[in-house]
CSV table of C-alpha atoms and ligand atoms in Angstrom, one decimal:
chain,number,residue,atom,x,y,z
A,107,UNK,CA,104.5,-58.5,29.1
A,108,UNK,CA,102.6,-60.8,31.3
A,109,UNK,CA,98.8,-60.3,31.2
A,110,UNK,CA,98.0,-63.0,33.7
A,111,UNK,CA,95.9,-60.9,36.0
A,112,UNK,CA,93.1,-59.7,33.7
A,113,UNK,CA,90.5,-57.3,35.0
A,114,UNK,CA,87.0,-58.5,34.2
A,115,UNK,CA,84.2,-56.0,33.6
A,116,UNK,CA,81.0,-57.1,35.4
A,117,UNK,CA,77.7,-56.8,33.7
A,118,UNK,CA,76.5,-54.2,36.2
A,119,UNK,CA,79.5,-52.1,35.5
A,120,UNK,CA,78.6,-52.0,31.7
A,121,UNK,CA,75.1,-51.1,32.7
A,122,UNK,CA,76.3,-48.3,35.0
A,123,UNK,CA,78.5,-47.0,32.2
A,124,UNK,CA,75.5,-47.0,29.8
A,125,UNK,CA,73.4,-45.2,32.4
A,126,UNK,CA,75.8,-42.7,33.9
A,127,UNK,CA,78.4,-42.2,31.1
A,128,UNK,CA,81.3,-42.4,33.6
A,129,UNK,CA,82.3,-45.1,36.1
A,130,UNK,CA,85.3,-45.9,38.3
A,131,UNK,CA,87.1,-49.2,37.6
A,132,UNK,CA,89.1,-49.9,40.7
A,133,UNK,CA,92.2,-51.9,40.1
A,134,UNK,CA,91.8,-52.1,36.4
A,135,UNK,CA,95.5,-51.9,35.5
A,136,UNK,CA,98.1,-54.0,37.3
A,137,UNK,CA,101.4,-52.8,38.7
A,138,UNK,CA,103.4,-54.2,35.8
A,139,UNK,CA,101.5,-52.2,33.3
A,140,UNK,CA,101.5,-49.1,35.5
A,141,UNK,CA,105.3,-49.3,35.8
A,142,UNK,CA,105.6,-49.5,32.0
A,143,UNK,CA,103.4,-46.5,31.6
A,144,UNK,CA,105.2,-44.4,34.2
A,145,UNK,CA,108.5,-45.1,32.6
A,146,UNK,CA,107.1,-44.3,29.1
A,147,UNK,CA,105.7,-41.0,30.5
A,148,UNK,CA,109.0,-40.1,32.0
A,149,UNK,CA,110.7,-40.7,28.6
A,150,UNK,CA,108.0,-38.6,26.8
A,151,UNK,CA,108.4,-35.8,29.2
A,152,UNK,CA,112.2,-35.6,28.5
A,153,UNK,CA,111.3,-33.7,25.4
A,154,UNK,CA,110.8,-30.2,26.6
A,155,UNK,CA,107.3,-28.9,26.5
A,156,UNK,CA,105.2,-26.4,28.5
A,157,UNK,CA,102.0,-28.2,27.5
A,158,UNK,CA,100.4,-30.4,30.1
A,159,UNK,CA,99.2,-33.0,27.6
A,160,UNK,CA,100.8,-35.1,24.8
A,161,UNK,CA,98.7,-36.8,22.2
A,162,UNK,CA,99.2,-39.9,20.0
A,163,UNK,CA,102.2,-41.0,22.0
A,164,UNK,CA,101.7,-44.7,21.0
A,165,UNK,CA,103.2,-43.6,17.6
A,166,UNK,CA,106.4,-42.5,19.2
A,167,UNK,CA,107.1,-45.1,22.0
A,168,UNK,CA,106.7,-48.9,21.6
A,169,UNK,CA,105.7,-49.3,25.3
A,170,UNK,CA,102.6,-47.0,24.8
A,171,UNK,CA,101.8,-49.0,21.7
A,172,UNK,CA,102.2,-52.3,23.7
A,173,UNK,CA,99.8,-51.0,26.3
A,174,UNK,CA,97.2,-49.9,23.7
A,175,UNK,CA,97.3,-53.2,21.9
A,176,UNK,CA,98.1,-55.8,24.6
A,177,UNK,CA,97.0,-54.6,28.0
A,178,UNK,CA,93.5,-55.3,29.3
A,179,UNK,CA,92.4,-51.8,28.2
A,180,UNK,CA,90.9,-52.7,24.8
A,181,UNK,CA,89.0,-55.7,26.2
A,182,UNK,CA,87.6,-53.5,29.0
A,183,UNK,CA,86.5,-50.9,26.4
A,184,UNK,CA,84.8,-53.7,24.4
A,185,UNK,CA,83.0,-55.0,27.4
A,186,UNK,CA,81.8,-51.6,28.5
A,187,UNK,CA,80.7,-50.6,25.0
A,188,UNK,CA,79.2,-54.1,24.5
A,189,UNK,CA,80.8,-54.3,21.1
A,190,UNK,CA,82.9,-57.0,19.4
A,191,UNK,CA,85.5,-54.9,17.7
A,192,UNK,CA,87.5,-52.0,19.1
A,193,UNK,CA,89.8,-49.6,17.3
A,194,UNK,CA,92.3,-47.4,19.0
A,195,UNK,CA,91.5,-43.7,18.3
A,196,UNK,CA,94.5,-42.2,20.1
A,197,UNK,CA,96.2,-41.9,23.5
A,198,UNK,CA,97.2,-38.9,25.6
A,199,UNK,CA,99.3,-38.1,28.6
A,200,UNK,CA,97.9,-35.6,31.2
A,201,UNK,CA,100.3,-34.5,33.9
A,202,UNK,CA,99.5,-31.9,36.5
A,203,UNK,CA,102.5,-31.2,38.7
A,204,UNK,CA,102.1,-30.1,42.3
A,205,UNK,CA,101.0,-26.5,42.4
A,206,UNK,CA,99.8,-26.6,38.8
A,207,UNK,CA,97.1,-24.0,38.2
A,208,UNK,CA,96.0,-25.9,35.1
A,209,UNK,CA,92.2,-26.3,35.0
A,210,UNK,CA,90.6,-28.7,32.6
A,211,UNK,CA,87.6,-26.7,31.4
A,212,UNK,CA,84.3,-28.4,31.2
A,213,UNK,CA,83.7,-30.0,27.7
A,214,UNK,CA,82.7,-33.2,26.0
A,215,UNK,CA,85.1,-34.9,23.7
A,216,UNK,CA,83.3,-36.2,20.7
A,217,UNK,CA,82.8,-32.8,19.1
A,218,UNK,CA,86.6,-32.6,18.8
A,219,UNK,CA,87.0,-35.9,17.0
A,220,UNK,CA,86.2,-37.1,13.5
A,221,UNK,CA,84.1,-40.0,14.8
A,222,UNK,CA,80.3,-40.4,14.9
A,223,UNK,CA,78.2,-43.1,16.4
A,224,UNK,CA,77.6,-44.3,19.9
A,225,UNK,CA,80.5,-46.5,21.1
A,226,UNK,CA,83.3,-44.1,21.8
A,227,UNK,CA,85.0,-44.3,25.2
A,228,UNK,CA,88.1,-43.1,27.1
A,229,UNK,CA,89.9,-45.1,29.8
A,230,UNK,CA,91.7,-42.5,32.0
A,231,UNK,CA,94.3,-44.4,34.1
A,232,UNK,CA,95.6,-43.0,37.3
A,233,UNK,CA,99.4,-43.4,37.9
A,234,UNK,CA,99.4,-41.5,41.1
A,235,UNK,CA,96.9,-41.3,44.0
A,236,UNK,CA,94.2,-38.8,42.7
A,237,UNK,CA,92.0,-36.7,44.9
A,238,UNK,CA,90.0,-33.5,44.5
A,239,UNK,CA,93.1,-31.6,45.6
A,240,UNK,CA,95.4,-32.7,42.8
A,241,UNK,CA,92.8,-32.6,40.0
A,242,UNK,CA,90.4,-35.5,40.0
A,243,UNK,CA,88.2,-35.6,36.9
A,244,UNK,CA,84.6,-34.6,37.4
A,245,UNK,CA,81.7,-35.7,35.3
A,246,UNK,CA,78.1,-34.6,34.8
A,247,UNK,CA,76.2,-37.8,35.4
A,248,UNK,CA,74.0,-38.8,32.4
A,249,UNK,CA,75.3,-35.9,30.2
A,250,UNK,CA,76.4,-38.4,27.5
A,251,UNK,CA,72.7,-38.9,26.7
A,252,UNK,CA,72.0,-35.3,26.2
A,253,UNK,CA,73.1,-35.5,22.5
A,254,UNK,CA,74.5,-32.0,22.9
A,255,UNK,CA,77.4,-31.1,20.7
A,256,UNK,CA,79.3,-28.2,22.3
A,257,UNK,CA,81.6,-25.9,20.4
A,258,UNK,CA,85.2,-26.8,20.6
A,259,UNK,CA,87.8,-24.6,22.3
A,260,UNK,CA,91.6,-24.4,22.1
A,261,UNK,CA,93.2,-24.8,25.5
A,262,UNK,CA,96.1,-22.5,26.4
A,263,UNK,CA,99.4,-24.0,27.2
A,264,UNK,CA,98.1,-24.8,30.7
A,265,UNK,CA,95.1,-26.6,29.4
A,266,UNK,CA,92.6,-24.0,30.4
A,267,UNK,CA,90.0,-22.9,27.8
A,268,UNK,CA,91.3,-20.1,25.7
A,269,UNK,CA,89.3,-19.4,22.6
A,270,UNK,CA,87.1,-21.2,20.1
A,271,UNK,CA,88.7,-23.2,17.4
A,272,UNK,CA,88.7,-21.4,14.1
A,273,UNK,CA,85.9,-22.7,11.7
A,274,UNK,CA,83.4,-23.5,14.4
A,275,UNK,CA,80.9,-26.1,13.3
A,276,UNK,CA,77.7,-24.1,13.0
A,277,UNK,CA,75.7,-27.2,14.0
A,278,UNK,CA,77.3,-27.2,17.5
A,279,UNK,CA,75.9,-25.1,20.3
A,280,UNK,CA,77.8,-22.6,22.4
A,281,UNK,CA,79.6,-24.1,25.4
A,282,UNK,CA,77.8,-23.6,28.7
A,283,UNK,CA,79.7,-22.2,31.7
A,284,UNK,CA,79.2,-25.4,33.7
A,285,UNK,CA,81.5,-24.2,36.5
A,286,UNK,CA,79.4,-21.2,37.2
A,287,UNK,CA,76.3,-23.3,37.3
A,288,UNK,CA,77.7,-26.4,38.9
A,289,UNK,CA,75.0,-26.6,41.6
A,290,UNK,CA,72.5,-27.3,38.9
A,291,UNK,CA,74.1,-30.5,37.8
A,292,UNK,CA,74.7,-34.0,39.2
A,293,UNK,CA,78.5,-34.0,39.4
A,294,UNK,CA,80.4,-37.2,40.2
A,295,UNK,CA,84.1,-37.7,40.9
A,296,UNK,CA,86.2,-40.3,42.5
A,297,UNK,CA,89.4,-40.5,44.5
A,298,UNK,CA,91.6,-42.9,42.7
A,299,UNK,CA,94.5,-45.2,43.5
A,300,UNK,CA,97.3,-45.9,41.0
A,301,UNK,CA,96.0,-48.5,38.5
A,302,UNK,CA,92.3,-47.4,38.9
A,303,UNK,CA,90.7,-46.2,35.7
A,304,UNK,CA,87.7,-44.0,35.0
A,305,UNK,CA,85.9,-45.0,31.9
A,306,UNK,CA,83.8,-42.3,30.3
A,307,UNK,CA,81.7,-41.9,27.2
A,308,UNK,CA,83.0,-39.3,24.6
A,309,UNK,CA,79.8,-37.3,25.0
A,310,UNK,CA,80.0,-37.1,28.8
A,311,UNK,CA,80.7,-33.6,30.0
A,312,UNK,CA,83.8,-33.4,32.2
A,313,UNK,CA,86.4,-31.2,33.6
A,314,UNK,CA,89.1,-31.1,36.4
A,315,UNK,CA,90.6,-28.6,38.7
A,316,UNK,CA,94.3,-27.7,39.1
A,317,UNK,CA,96.7,-29.4,41.5
A,318,UNK,CA,96.9,-27.7,44.9
A,319,UNK,CA,98.4,-30.8,46.5
A,320,UNK,CA,102.0,-31.8,47.0
A,321,UNK,CA,101.8,-35.0,44.8
A,322,UNK,CA,101.8,-35.0,41.1
A,323,UNK,CA,98.8,-36.2,39.1
A,324,UNK,CA,99.9,-38.3,36.2
A,325,UNK,CA,97.1,-39.7,34.0
A,326,UNK,CA,97.2,-41.7,30.8
A,327,UNK,CA,94.1,-41.6,28.6
A,328,UNK,CA,93.3,-44.1,25.9
A,329,UNK,CA,90.4,-43.5,23.5
A,330,UNK,CA,88.7,-46.4,21.9
A,331,UNK,CA,85.9,-46.8,19.3
A,332,UNK,CA,83.5,-49.7,18.9
A,333,UNK,CA,82.3,-51.4,15.7
A,334,UNK,CA,79.2,-49.3,15.3
A,335,UNK,CA,81.0,-46.0,15.1
A,336,UNK,CA,82.4,-44.5,11.9
A,337,UNK,CA,84.8,-41.8,10.6
A,338,UNK,CA,83.5,-38.4,9.7
A,339,UNK,CA,86.0,-35.6,9.3
A,340,UNK,CA,85.2,-32.0,9.2
A,341,UNK,CA,87.5,-29.0,9.1
A,342,UNK,CA,86.3,-28.1,12.6
A,343,UNK,CA,87.9,-31.1,14.2
A,344,UNK,CA,90.6,-30.4,16.7
A,345,UNK,CA,93.5,-29.1,14.7
A,346,UNK,CA,93.2,-31.9,12.2
A,347,UNK,CA,95.5,-34.2,14.2
A,348,UNK,CA,93.2,-37.1,13.6
A,349,UNK,CA,92.5,-36.4,9.9
A,350,UNK,CA,93.1,-39.7,8.1
A,351,UNK,CA,93.7,-39.7,4.4
A,352,UNK,CA,93.0,-43.5,4.3
A,353,UNK,CA,89.4,-43.0,5.2
A,354,UNK,CA,86.3,-41.4,3.8
A,355,UNK,CA,83.3,-40.1,5.8
A,356,UNK,CA,81.1,-43.1,6.8
A,357,UNK,CA,84.0,-45.6,6.7
A,358,UNK,CA,84.7,-47.9,9.7
A,359,UNK,CA,87.9,-46.7,11.4
A,360,UNK,CA,90.1,-49.6,10.4
A,361,UNK,CA,93.4,-48.1,9.2
A,362,UNK,CA,97.0,-47.6,10.2
A,363,UNK,CA,96.2,-44.6,12.3
A,364,UNK,CA,93.2,-46.3,14.0
A,365,UNK,CA,94.3,-50.0,14.3
A,366,UNK,CA,91.9,-52.8,15.4
A,367,UNK,CA,93.1,-53.6,18.9
A,368,UNK,CA,90.3,-56.0,19.9
A,369,UNK,CA,88.2,-58.5,17.9
A,370,UNK,CA,88.5,-58.8,14.1
A,371,UNK,CA,87.8,-56.2,11.4
B,655,LIG,O1,93.3,-35.1,32.7
B,655,LIG,C1,92.7,-34.1,32.5
B,655,LIG,O2,92.7,-33.1,33.3
B,655,LIG,C2,91.8,-33.9,31.3
B,655,LIG,C3,91.3,-35.2,30.8
B,655,LIG,C4,90.3,-35.1,29.7
B,655,LIG,O3,89.7,-34.1,29.5
B,655,LIG,C5,90.1,-36.2,28.8
B,655,LIG,O4,90.8,-37.3,28.9
B,655,LIG,O5,89.3,-36.1,27.9
């Protein structure tokens, strides 16, 4: 896979990410990588499911793995987090077909994951044109700095919030109904072209509406962790799918499940 055309993060983009917790990176992923991802998503979706998302797909398809390791994505994550080593946490497909009523309830991600520390980021890559009508992601600007750990919820098969995960972490606070109070918050969202990415911090509060448009909304999210973050598993983490028997709490993430994809261990 050629990686000739490398997207370069500018210093002001890293500063905006630090400040706002979410930024648009127009043209981050070139057409060749987009085509690889679209084909891999089509393969993944051949396995029947009624769930709008698939996780850890890099473990099941070499092209997703190639993207996670060799595309510009790990370098972009490193530059935005201003770190010199990046581990892959996991990847995830999010498809909302035309007419999909699937709402992505407001939440922040890090309470779901066995990772603590600051440098934790997602690159969400658009593989279709994305607008408010087909479910553009929305972010509460600056919420990544609140240091508020909201309780985790299990989505229903359409992605909407259903019920709290069992064994709630008592240290986490009840989730706020941000949708009901949206006028009180500084909400940002972007229309996207295929190949654009939104980069957002794992503590940034975000959500998305359903798809009332006639075009699909295929997104591919890759989550990365910088050197200064560490593993910490608790029974409250999302269904245990990131539990890693190779690691103890406090360890750096380096392991088979969370490979180093940028820099050196
Ligand atoms: O694509 C979506 O609707 C949800 C994405 C999301 O919540 C995430 O990537 O953390």
